[in-house]
GROMACS .gro file of C-alpha atoms in nm:
model
  465
    1MET     CA    1  -1.240  -0.320  -4.263
    2TRP     CA    2  -0.900  -0.392  -4.412
    3GLY     CA    3  -1.015  -0.607  -4.705
    4GLY     CA    4  -0.809  -0.409  -4.955
    5ARG     CA    5  -0.487  -0.547  -4.806
    6PHE     CA    6  -0.603  -0.894  -4.699
    7SER     CA    7  -0.744  -1.163  -4.928
    8GLU     CA    8  -0.851  -1.411  -4.660
    9GLY     CA    9  -1.054  -1.386  -4.341
   10PRO     CA   10  -0.898  -1.448  -4.002
   11ASP     CA   11  -0.852  -1.796  -3.862
   12ALA     CA   12  -1.107  -1.892  -3.598
   13ILE     CA   13  -0.841  -1.878  -3.328
   14MET     CA   14  -0.724  -1.537  -3.453
   15GLN     CA   15  -1.081  -1.415  -3.441
   16GLU     CA   16  -1.121  -1.546  -3.088
   17ILE     CA   17  -0.807  -1.382  -2.949
   18ASN     CA   18  -0.857  -1.061  -3.144
   19ALA     CA   19  -1.223  -0.989  -3.069
   20SER     CA   20  -1.295  -0.744  -2.788
   21ILE     CA   21  -1.665  -0.679  -2.838
   22ASP     CA   22  -1.760  -0.898  -2.542
   23PHE     CA   23  -1.619  -0.635  -2.308
   24ASP     CA   24  -1.564  -0.313  -2.503
   25LYS     CA   25  -1.933  -0.285  -2.588
   26ALA     CA   26  -1.944  -0.115  -2.248
   27LEU     CA   27  -1.796   0.186  -2.430
   28TYR     CA   28  -2.089   0.230  -2.667
   29ALA     CA   29  -2.215   0.556  -2.516
   30GLU     CA   30  -1.868   0.709  -2.510
   31ASP     CA   31  -1.793   0.587  -2.863
   32ILE     CA   32  -2.113   0.741  -2.997
   33ALA     CA   33  -2.052   1.069  -2.811
   34GLY     CA   34  -1.701   1.093  -2.954
   35SER     CA   35  -1.823   1.012  -3.305
   36LYS     CA   36  -2.094   1.277  -3.289
   37ALA     CA   37  -1.844   1.540  -3.177
   38HIS     CA   38  -1.602   1.434  -3.450
   39ALA     CA   39  -1.868   1.443  -3.723
   40GLN     CA   40  -1.985   1.788  -3.623
   41MET     CA   41  -1.628   1.918  -3.620
   42LEU     CA   42  -1.561   1.772  -3.965
   43ALA     CA   43  -1.866   1.955  -4.099
   44ASP     CA   44  -1.772   2.282  -3.926
   45GLN     CA   45  -1.426   2.259  -4.083
   46GLY     CA   46  -1.569   2.191  -4.429
   47ILE     CA   47  -1.413   1.845  -4.442
   48ILE     CA   48  -1.750   1.673  -4.486
   49SER     CA   49  -2.082   1.825  -4.581
   50ALA     CA   50  -2.334   1.947  -4.326
   51ARG     CA   51  -2.584   1.708  -4.482
   52ASP     CA   52  -2.356   1.409  -4.425
   53ALA     CA   53  -2.287   1.520  -4.068
   54LYS     CA   54  -2.657   1.551  -3.996
   55GLN     CA   55  -2.720   1.200  -4.131
   56ILE     CA   56  -2.429   1.062  -3.928
   57VAL     CA   57  -2.550   1.218  -3.603
   58ALA     CA   58  -2.907   1.097  -3.660
   59GLY     CA   59  -2.783   0.748  -3.738
   60LEU     CA   60  -2.565   0.743  -3.426
   61ASP     CA   61  -2.864   0.846  -3.215
   62THR     CA   62  -3.061   0.556  -3.363
   63ILE     CA   63  -2.779   0.314  -3.279
   64ALA     CA   64  -2.767   0.441  -2.921
   65SER     CA   65  -3.142   0.387  -2.888
   66GLU     CA   66  -3.113   0.035  -3.028
   67ILE     CA   67  -2.838  -0.058  -2.783
   68VAL     CA   68  -3.028   0.085  -2.486
   69ALA     CA   69  -3.342  -0.101  -2.592
   70GLY     CA   70  -3.152  -0.427  -2.633
   71ASN     CA   71  -3.231  -0.447  -3.004
   72PHE     CA   72  -2.873  -0.420  -3.129
   73THR     CA   73  -2.696  -0.731  -3.254
   74PHE     CA   74  -2.336  -0.780  -3.143
   75SER     CA   75  -2.111  -1.022  -3.330
   76ARG     CA   76  -1.750  -1.128  -3.277
   77ALA     CA   77  -1.706  -1.111  -3.653
   78LEU     CA   78  -1.706  -0.732  -3.620
   79GLU     CA   79  -1.436  -0.741  -3.350
   80ASP     CA   80  -1.499  -0.425  -3.145
   81ILE     CA   81  -1.752  -0.157  -3.057
   82HIS     CA   82  -1.607   0.091  -3.305
   83THR     CA   83  -1.656  -0.146  -3.598
   84HIS     CA   84  -2.004  -0.239  -3.481
   85VAL     CA   85  -2.114   0.122  -3.470
   86GLU     CA   86  -1.960   0.201  -3.809
   87ALA     CA   87  -2.110  -0.109  -3.972
   88ARG     CA   88  -2.458  -0.040  -3.837
   89LEU     CA   89  -2.428   0.324  -3.935
   90SER     CA   90  -2.354   0.216  -4.292
   91GLU     CA   91  -2.667   0.002  -4.291
   92LEU     CA   92  -2.873   0.296  -4.170
   93ILE     CA   93  -2.743   0.585  -4.381
   94GLY     CA   94  -2.533   0.435  -4.660
   95ASP     CA   95  -2.222   0.597  -4.804
   96ALA     CA   96  -2.225   0.895  -4.568
   97ALA     CA   97  -2.124   0.659  -4.288
   98GLY     CA   98  -1.788   0.604  -4.455
   99ARG     CA   99  -1.701   0.970  -4.410
  100LEU     CA  100  -1.715   0.953  -4.030
  101HIS     CA  101  -1.372   0.794  -3.998
  102THR     CA  102  -1.203   1.079  -4.186
  103ALA     CA  103  -0.907   1.223  -3.988
  104ARG     CA  104  -0.922   0.972  -3.706
  105SER     CA  105  -0.807   0.620  -3.623
  106ARG     CA  106  -0.932   0.352  -3.390
  107ASN     CA  107  -0.619   0.435  -3.188
  108ASP     CA  108  -0.727   0.785  -3.089
  109GLN     CA  109  -1.091   0.675  -3.089
  110VAL     CA  110  -1.044   0.407  -2.824
  111ALA     CA  111  -0.819   0.629  -2.613
  112THR     CA  112  -1.091   0.895  -2.615
  113ASP     CA  113  -1.366   0.646  -2.536
  114LEU     CA  114  -1.174   0.497  -2.246
  115LYS     CA  115  -1.087   0.836  -2.101
  116LEU     CA  116  -1.454   0.934  -2.109
  117TRP     CA  117  -1.550   0.606  -1.939
  118VAL     CA  118  -1.286   0.641  -1.667
  119ARG     CA  119  -1.383   1.003  -1.608
  120ASN     CA  120  -1.748   0.907  -1.560
  121ALA     CA  121  -1.648   0.621  -1.329
  122ILE     CA  122  -1.436   0.855  -1.117
  123ASP     CA  123  -1.727   1.094  -1.083
  124GLU     CA  124  -1.954   0.813  -0.966
  125ILE     CA  125  -1.693   0.690  -0.718
  126ASP     CA  126  -1.642   1.040  -0.581
  127GLY     CA  127  -2.014   1.058  -0.503
  128GLN     CA  128  -1.996   0.722  -0.326
  129LEU     CA  129  -1.691   0.826  -0.125
  130HIS     CA  130  -1.878   1.140  -0.021
  131ALA     CA  131  -2.175   0.927   0.091
  132LEU     CA  132  -1.951   0.696   0.295
  133GLN     CA  133  -1.776   0.991   0.459
  134SER     CA  134  -2.113   1.140   0.549
  135ALA     CA  135  -2.231   0.812   0.704
  136LEU     CA  136  -1.911   0.785   0.908
  137ALA     CA  137  -1.918   1.147   1.024
  138THR     CA  138  -2.283   1.120   1.128
  139THR     CA  139  -2.216   0.803   1.328
  140ALA     CA  140  -1.901   0.956   1.476
  141GLU     CA  141  -2.098   1.252   1.608
  142ILE     CA  142  -2.348   1.019   1.778
  143TYR     CA  143  -2.069   0.816   1.942
  144ALA     CA  144  -1.820   1.096   2.006
  145ASP     CA  145  -1.784   0.997   2.373
  146ALA     CA  146  -1.830   0.618   2.345
  147VAL     CA  147  -1.509   0.476   2.489
  148MET     CA  148  -1.346   0.178   2.319
  149PRO     CA  149  -1.000   0.019   2.317
  150GLY     CA  150  -0.740   0.165   2.086
  151PHE     CA  151  -0.500  -0.095   1.953
  152THR     CA  152  -0.144  -0.125   1.833
  153HIS     CA  153  -0.025  -0.469   1.720
  154LEU     CA  154  -0.392  -0.564   1.784
  155GLN     CA  155  -0.310  -0.538   2.155
  156SER     CA  156  -0.486  -0.295   2.389
  157ALA     CA  157  -0.288   0.028   2.380
  158GLN     CA  158  -0.482   0.335   2.497
  159PRO     CA  159  -0.852   0.414   2.521
  160VAL     CA  160  -1.006   0.608   2.233
  161THR     CA  161  -1.364   0.681   2.137
  162PHE     CA  162  -1.567   0.503   1.873
  163GLY     CA  163  -1.631   0.836   1.704
  164HIS     CA  164  -1.259   0.905   1.688
  165HIS     CA  165  -1.198   0.566   1.529
  166LEU     CA  166  -1.460   0.626   1.260
  167LEU     CA  167  -1.324   0.971   1.182
  168ALA     CA  168  -0.986   0.813   1.103
  169TYR     CA  169  -1.155   0.655   0.801
  170VAL     CA  170  -1.315   0.985   0.703
  171GLU     CA  171  -0.964   1.127   0.678
  172MET     CA  172  -0.842   0.831   0.471
  173LEU     CA  173  -1.135   0.861   0.234
  174SER     CA  174  -1.069   1.233   0.196
  175ARG     CA  175  -0.721   1.153   0.068
  176ASP     CA  176  -0.872   0.891  -0.163
  177ARG     CA  177  -1.102   1.155  -0.308
  178GLY     CA  178  -0.803   1.382  -0.357
  179ARG     CA  179  -0.618   1.112  -0.550
  180PHE     CA  180  -0.917   1.051  -0.776
  181ALA     CA  181  -0.959   1.427  -0.829
  182ASP     CA  182  -0.593   1.460  -0.926
  183CYS     CA  183  -0.629   1.168  -1.165
  184ARG     CA  184  -0.939   1.321  -1.321
  185LYS     CA  185  -0.765   1.653  -1.371
  186ARG     CA  186  -0.468   1.490  -1.543
  187LEU     CA  187  -0.674   1.266  -1.770
  188ASN     CA  188  -0.902   1.545  -1.887
  189GLU     CA  189  -0.721   1.605  -2.218
  190SER     CA  190  -0.871   1.480  -2.543
  191PRO     CA  191  -0.675   1.234  -2.763
  192LEU     CA  192  -0.930   1.268  -3.044
  193GLY     CA  193  -0.763   1.389  -3.364
  194ALA     CA  194  -0.424   1.237  -3.289
  195ALA     CA  195  -0.528   0.972  -3.544
  196ALA     CA  196  -0.312   0.658  -3.566
  197LEU     CA  197   0.002   0.811  -3.414
  198ALA     CA  198   0.119   1.111  -3.623
  199GLY     CA  199  -0.180   1.343  -3.638
  200THR     CA  200  -0.358   1.419  -3.964
  201ALA     CA  201  -0.318   1.639  -4.272
  202PHE     CA  202  -0.686   1.739  -4.260
  203PRO     CA  203  -0.755   2.086  -4.111
  204ILE     CA  204  -0.933   1.954  -3.803
  205ASP     CA  205  -1.015   2.156  -3.490
  206ARG     CA  206  -0.910   1.944  -3.192
  207LYS     CA  207  -0.998   2.218  -2.947
  208ALA     CA  208  -1.359   2.208  -3.066
  209THR     CA  209  -1.397   1.833  -3.013
  210ALA     CA  210  -1.220   1.855  -2.678
  211LYS     CA  211  -1.463   2.124  -2.561
  212LYS     CA  212  -1.763   1.934  -2.696
  213LEU     CA  213  -1.665   1.626  -2.494
  214GLY     CA  214  -1.596   1.818  -2.172
  215PHE     CA  215  -1.217   1.796  -2.187
  216ASP     CA  216  -1.003   2.089  -2.075
  217ARG     CA  217  -0.785   2.080  -2.387
  218PRO     CA  218  -0.654   1.843  -2.655
  219THR     CA  219  -0.346   1.634  -2.581
  220ALA     CA  220  -0.020   1.793  -2.695
  221ASN     CA  221   0.163   1.502  -2.860
  222SER     CA  222   0.002   1.261  -3.105
  223LEU     CA  223   0.231   0.970  -3.012
  224ASP     CA  224   0.161   1.009  -2.643
  225SER     CA  225  -0.209   1.052  -2.715
  226VAL     CA  226  -0.253   0.698  -2.843
  227ALA     CA  227   0.019   0.529  -2.636
  228ASP     CA  228  -0.087   0.668  -2.298
  229ARG     CA  229  -0.270   0.454  -2.048
  230ASP     CA  230  -0.140   0.646  -1.747
  231PHE     CA  231  -0.492   0.765  -1.677
  232ALA     CA  232  -0.618   0.407  -1.639
  233LEU     CA  233  -0.320   0.306  -1.427
  234GLU     CA  234  -0.356   0.612  -1.204
  235ALA     CA  235  -0.728   0.553  -1.157
  236MET     CA  236  -0.660   0.190  -1.068
  237ALA     CA  237  -0.380   0.291  -0.831
  238ALA     CA  238  -0.617   0.531  -0.655
  239ALA     CA  239  -0.877   0.254  -0.649
  240SER     CA  240  -0.627   0.010  -0.501
  241ILE     CA  241  -0.531   0.246  -0.217
  242CYS     CA  242  -0.896   0.321  -0.148
  243ALA     CA  243  -0.976  -0.051  -0.150
  244VAL     CA  244  -0.698  -0.111   0.104
  245HIS     CA  245  -0.865   0.143   0.334
  246LEU     CA  246  -1.199  -0.031   0.290
  247SER     CA  247  -1.037  -0.369   0.353
  248ARG     CA  248  -0.881  -0.253   0.679
  249PHE     CA  249  -1.219  -0.127   0.797
  250ALA     CA  250  -1.387  -0.446   0.677
  251GLU     CA  251  -1.137  -0.651   0.877
  252GLU     CA  252  -1.221  -0.450   1.188
  253ILE     CA  253  -1.593  -0.503   1.133
  254VAL     CA  254  -1.531  -0.878   1.101
  255LEU     CA  255  -1.343  -0.873   1.432
  256TRP     CA  256  -1.585  -0.642   1.610
  257ALA     CA  257  -1.882  -0.859   1.509
  258THR     CA  258  -1.739  -1.174   1.670
  259PRO     CA  259  -1.876  -1.285   2.010
  260GLN     CA  260  -1.522  -1.249   2.141
  261PHE     CA  261  -1.523  -0.876   2.068
  262GLY     CA  262  -1.896  -0.804   2.053
  263PHE     CA  263  -1.841  -0.437   1.974
  264VAL     CA  264  -2.097  -0.416   1.692
  265THR     CA  265  -2.383  -0.613   1.547
  266LEU     CA  266  -2.496  -0.619   1.186
  267SER     CA  267  -2.856  -0.689   1.094
  268ASP     CA  268  -2.988  -0.958   0.861
  269ARG     CA  269  -2.948  -0.711   0.575
  270PHE     CA  270  -2.568  -0.739   0.575
  271THR     CA  271  -2.505  -1.088   0.713
  272THR     CA  272  -2.568  -1.445   0.609
  273GLY     CA  273  -2.629  -1.771   0.791
  274SER     CA  274  -2.474  -2.114   0.781
  275SER     CA  275  -2.609  -2.419   0.602
  276ILE     CA  276  -2.520  -2.640   0.900
  277MET     CA  277  -2.478  -2.415   1.207
  278PRO     CA  278  -2.808  -2.244   1.288
  279GLN     CA  279  -2.655  -2.000   1.536
  280LYS     CA  280  -2.422  -1.835   1.285
  281ARG     CA  281  -2.444  -1.475   1.167
  282ASN     CA  282  -2.160  -1.422   0.922
  283PRO     CA  283  -2.039  -1.072   0.820
  284ASP     CA  284  -2.011  -1.175   0.457
  285ALA     CA  285  -2.048  -0.823   0.316
  286ALA     CA  286  -1.739  -0.713   0.508
  287GLU     CA  287  -1.550  -1.026   0.409
  288LEU     CA  288  -1.627  -0.970   0.041
  289VAL     CA  289  -1.517  -0.607   0.060
  290ARG     CA  290  -1.193  -0.737   0.207
  291ALA     CA  291  -1.155  -0.990  -0.073
  292LYS     CA  292  -1.231  -0.751  -0.358
  293THR     CA  293  -0.927  -0.549  -0.256
  294GLY     CA  294  -0.705  -0.830  -0.380
  295ARG     CA  295  -0.897  -0.834  -0.706
  296ILE     CA  296  -0.856  -0.459  -0.758
  297ILE     CA  297  -0.483  -0.467  -0.678
  298GLY     CA  298  -0.449  -0.762  -0.916
  299ASP     CA  299  -0.612  -0.562  -1.196
  300LEU     CA  300  -0.364  -0.278  -1.143
  301THR     CA  301  -0.070  -0.517  -1.141
  302ALA     CA  302  -0.190  -0.691  -1.458
  303LEU     CA  303  -0.214  -0.366  -1.654
  304LEU     CA  304   0.123  -0.242  -1.526
  305VAL     CA  305   0.281  -0.563  -1.655
  306VAL     CA  306   0.101  -0.531  -1.991
  307MET     CA  307   0.230  -0.176  -2.041
  308LYS     CA  308   0.584  -0.208  -1.908
  309GLY     CA  309   0.755  -0.327  -2.228
  310LEU     CA  310   0.555  -0.158  -2.503
  311PRO     CA  311   0.732   0.071  -2.750
  312LEU     CA  312   0.545   0.375  -2.878
  313ALA     CA  313   0.283   0.408  -2.998
  314TYR     CA  314  -0.012   0.167  -3.004
  315SER     CA  315   0.020  -0.212  -2.974
  316LYS     CA  316  -0.263  -0.463  -2.962
  317ASP     CA  317  -0.148  -0.556  -2.611
  318MET     CA  318  -0.331  -0.242  -2.501
  319GLN     CA  319  -0.663  -0.409  -2.576
  320GLU     CA  320  -0.607  -0.585  -2.243
  321ASP     CA  321  -0.653  -0.257  -2.056
  322LYS     CA  322  -1.032  -0.259  -2.072
  323GLU     CA  323  -1.117  -0.576  -1.886
  324ARG     CA  324  -0.887  -0.469  -1.606
  325ILE     CA  325  -1.029  -0.118  -1.567
  326PHE     CA  326  -1.385  -0.244  -1.628
  327ASP     CA  327  -1.334  -0.484  -1.338
  328ALA     CA  328  -1.140  -0.265  -1.094
  329LEU     CA  329  -1.354   0.048  -1.078
  330PRO     CA  330  -1.693  -0.129  -1.063
  331SER     CA  331  -1.551  -0.360  -0.794
  332LEU     CA  332  -1.453  -0.055  -0.590
  333SER     CA  333  -1.794   0.101  -0.652
  334LEU     CA  334  -1.970  -0.209  -0.520
  335SER     CA  335  -1.738  -0.221  -0.219
  336LEU     CA  336  -1.814   0.142  -0.136
  337ALA     CA  337  -2.188   0.078  -0.158
  338ALA     CA  338  -2.156  -0.224   0.073
  339MET     CA  339  -1.940  -0.038   0.323
  340THR     CA  340  -2.177   0.259   0.339
  341GLY     CA  341  -2.463   0.018   0.397
  342MET     CA  342  -2.279  -0.153   0.681
  343VAL     CA  343  -2.187   0.175   0.852
  344LEU     CA  344  -2.552   0.281   0.849
  345ASP     CA  345  -2.664  -0.065   0.957
  346MET     CA  346  -2.426  -0.157   1.239
  347THR     CA  347  -2.525  -0.109   1.604
  348PRO     CA  348  -2.235  -0.048   1.845
  349ASP     CA  349  -2.249  -0.207   2.192
  350VAL     CA  350  -2.129   0.089   2.396
  351ALA     CA  351  -2.116  -0.104   2.724
  352LYS     CA  352  -1.914  -0.388   2.573
  353MET     CA  353  -1.665  -0.145   2.421
  354ARG     CA  354  -1.637   0.045   2.750
  355GLY     CA  355  -1.572  -0.279   2.936
  356ALA     CA  356  -1.295  -0.374   2.696
  357ALA     CA  357  -1.139  -0.028   2.694
  358GLY     CA  358  -0.966  -0.077   3.028
  359ALA     CA  359  -0.826  -0.421   2.950
  360GLY     CA  360  -0.454  -0.468   2.911
  361TYR     CA  361  -0.370  -0.177   3.145
  362SER     CA  362  -0.459   0.072   2.874
  363THR     CA  363  -0.423   0.372   3.110
  364ALA     CA  364  -0.059   0.293   3.191
  365THR     CA  365   0.059   0.582   2.974
  366ASP     CA  366  -0.171   0.814   3.170
  367LEU     CA  367   0.001   0.703   3.490
  368ALA     CA  368   0.342   0.768   3.336
  369ASP     CA  369   0.228   1.112   3.219
  370TRP     CA  370   0.100   1.187   3.570
  371LEU     CA  371   0.444   1.101   3.716
  372VAL     CA  372   0.605   1.340   3.467
  373ARG     CA  373   0.361   1.624   3.543
  374GLU     CA  374   0.308   1.583   3.916
  375ALA     CA  375   0.624   1.412   4.040
  376GLY     CA  376   0.871   1.573   3.800
  377LEU     CA  377   1.015   1.245   3.675
  378PRO     CA  378   1.180   1.222   3.334
  379PHE     CA  379   0.950   1.026   3.106
  380ARG     CA  380   1.190   0.734   3.069
  381GLU     CA  381   1.209   0.693   3.448
  382ALA     CA  382   0.831   0.725   3.473
  383HIS     CA  383   0.799   0.459   3.202
  384HIS     CA  384   1.017   0.223   3.406
  385VAL     CA  385   0.823   0.287   3.726
  386VAL     CA  386   0.488   0.223   3.558
  387GLY     CA  387   0.623  -0.095   3.405
  388LYS     CA  388   0.692  -0.227   3.756
  389ILE     CA  389   0.345  -0.123   3.870
  390VAL     CA  390   0.180  -0.296   3.574
  391SER     CA  391   0.380  -0.610   3.650
  392GLU     CA  392   0.254  -0.608   4.008
  393ALA     CA  393  -0.106  -0.551   3.896
  394ALA     CA  394  -0.077  -0.842   3.655
  395LYS     CA  395   0.047  -1.069   3.936
  396ARG     CA  396  -0.253  -0.971   4.147
  397GLY     CA  397  -0.497  -0.998   3.858
  398VAL     CA  398  -0.637  -0.646   3.903
  399GLY     CA  399  -0.654  -0.329   3.700
  400LEU     CA  400  -0.443  -0.021   3.769
  401ASP     CA  401  -0.735   0.168   3.922
  402ASP     CA  402  -0.794  -0.124   4.165
  403LEU     CA  403  -0.432  -0.151   4.277
  404PRO     CA  404  -0.382  -0.036   4.640
  405LEU     CA  405  -0.209   0.299   4.672
  406GLU     CA  406   0.065   0.159   4.893
  407VAL     CA  407   0.159  -0.091   4.623
  408MET     CA  408   0.207   0.191   4.373
  409GLN     CA  409   0.398   0.396   4.629
  410ALA     CA  410   0.635   0.105   4.675
  411ALA     CA  411   0.734   0.159   4.313
  412HIS     CA  412   0.771   0.534   4.367
  413PRO     CA  413   0.703   0.729   4.689
  414LYS     CA  414   0.575   1.044   4.514
  415ILE     CA  415   0.260   0.870   4.393
  416SER     CA  416  -0.041   1.007   4.580
  417LYS     CA  417  -0.408   0.921   4.590
  418ALA     CA  418  -0.463   1.195   4.329
  419VAL     CA  419  -0.330   0.952   4.073
  420HIS     CA  420  -0.664   0.769   4.068
  421LYS     CA  421  -0.817   1.068   3.889
  422VAL     CA  422  -0.626   0.976   3.573
  423LEU     CA  423  -0.662   0.597   3.576
  424SER     CA  424  -1.019   0.561   3.444
  425VAL     CA  425  -1.070   0.521   3.071
  426GLU     CA  426  -1.304   0.822   3.070
  427ALA     CA  427  -1.036   1.039   3.228
  428SER     CA  428  -0.781   0.905   2.982
  429VAL     CA  429  -0.977   0.997   2.670
  430ALA     CA  430  -1.089   1.329   2.816
  431SER     CA  431  -0.726   1.427   2.871
  432ARG     CA  432  -0.626   1.375   2.505
  433THR     CA  433  -0.709   1.729   2.401
  434SER     CA  434  -0.415   1.788   2.168
  435HIS     CA  435  -0.504   1.870   1.808
  436GLY     CA  436  -0.635   1.552   1.648
  437GLY     CA  437  -0.664   1.376   1.984
  438THR     CA  438  -0.945   1.150   2.101
  439ALA     CA  439  -1.098   1.375   2.368
  440PRO     CA  440  -1.477   1.362   2.320
  441LYS     CA  441  -1.500   1.738   2.277
  442ASN     CA  442  -1.240   1.715   1.999
  443VAL     CA  443  -1.424   1.429   1.833
  444LEU     CA  444  -1.759   1.605   1.852
  445ALA     CA  445  -1.614   1.921   1.699
  446ALA     CA  446  -1.435   1.725   1.425
  447ALA     CA  447  -1.745   1.521   1.340
  448ARG     CA  448  -1.958   1.834   1.316
  449ALA     CA  449  -1.695   2.010   1.107
  450TRP     CA  450  -1.684   1.717   0.866
  451GLY     CA  451  -2.063   1.706   0.855
  452LYS     CA  452  -2.079   2.074   0.768
  453ARG     CA  453  -1.805   2.045   0.508
  454LEU     CA  454  -1.961   1.742   0.341
  455ALA     CA  455  -2.306   1.901   0.337
  456ALA     CA  456  -2.161   2.204   0.161
  457GLU     CA  457  -1.975   1.997  -0.098
  458ARG     CA  458  -2.117   1.895  -0.428
  459PRO     CA  459  -1.988   1.551  -0.527
  460SER     CA  460  -1.846   1.542  -0.877
  461GLN     CA  461  -2.102   1.301  -1.025
  462ASN     CA  462  -2.149   1.366  -1.398
  463ARG     CA  463  -1.921   1.667  -1.379
  464GLY     CA  464  -1.795   1.788  -1.712
  465ALA     CA  465  -1.951   1.507  -1.917
   0.00000   0.00000   0.00000
């Protein structure tokens, strides 16, 4: 490619470190799409002939078919996907192939290819996030009134419902979708035509190629066009946050599936056994979702470190972006598929959750609230009184609703038998009617609202491509 300047071929080690075809061949479809748009624009602008453009487009279509069919030969000697396509095009159509690279560089070419790939990946992930939200909302509606323990510090805190817990993740995933949508909007500017770094003297039409490739507009600064990898970093940052949400849920599934919790069971489809312990049913899908989060965060960190010291515009360091993004977004995609499968597969044990919901004196706050409402105590005094009552219940080894009335009255004389109406876990969750609270009627309404909203949405799969 640069034989006019160089008289020798690269050293074997140089060839090994420099070649990227092993991973950037994943960009073949995007590279061919960008080249077709570029060729057509060159012809429309009179920079190359219509005949040459027609030959180029036909040759590119042939190359795409060969790659899809598995009949295309990749070689490290040709370094990257761009060189492979150009070399094969020359074999197919001869001299006309050499006109394709007019008014562009591999710098703007690879930036365009990668943006197209990331955009498509975001669209696929948005569809998967939508599917996971739908699975969660559907399950939440079914279990809107299934009482379970709510935890802080992984200690029993207050009763909630299983549906309410699942809807928390629907909200998290909604924010994840918003982050990906924002990223997609910002990346949707075409670098094609920025050339190496300074633009080109040819009378190209960057707006035409941008429109052809589904971009909103061309990028505004040629230096930024080829130096920017913000779009990859932002997509990986969104992926990392989303993966953290999935990991937190995966951790809960791991805990819930233990005999000690027993809140849910997963079928054979999402568990594995042990090579030595025949009784084991391991939640490996959840564990692997949890682990892939570290991998995705690591990919983001690696690319941040690669980019942090680079002067404008392009440096070969930026070749390291692809393996990171090619690993991070597919890892998230697989995690989303696994999590959706587990949500649809798991069977909650409603009785076991209900039994655990009252442990740890989880209705103590309800008792304190009752003292504020019915006895007129300041909350801090009520908090102190209930603390004494809980201490006495713990000494006796009984729950608050089993503690004799006279024992509670010894802590405060205004406590009456009416207090027992608020001490059950069902009464506790039913009372939490504030906006966003866990009252079953709230949860049912929220689950149905999410179901309606998600049914009306159209996930952004293949949007704008």
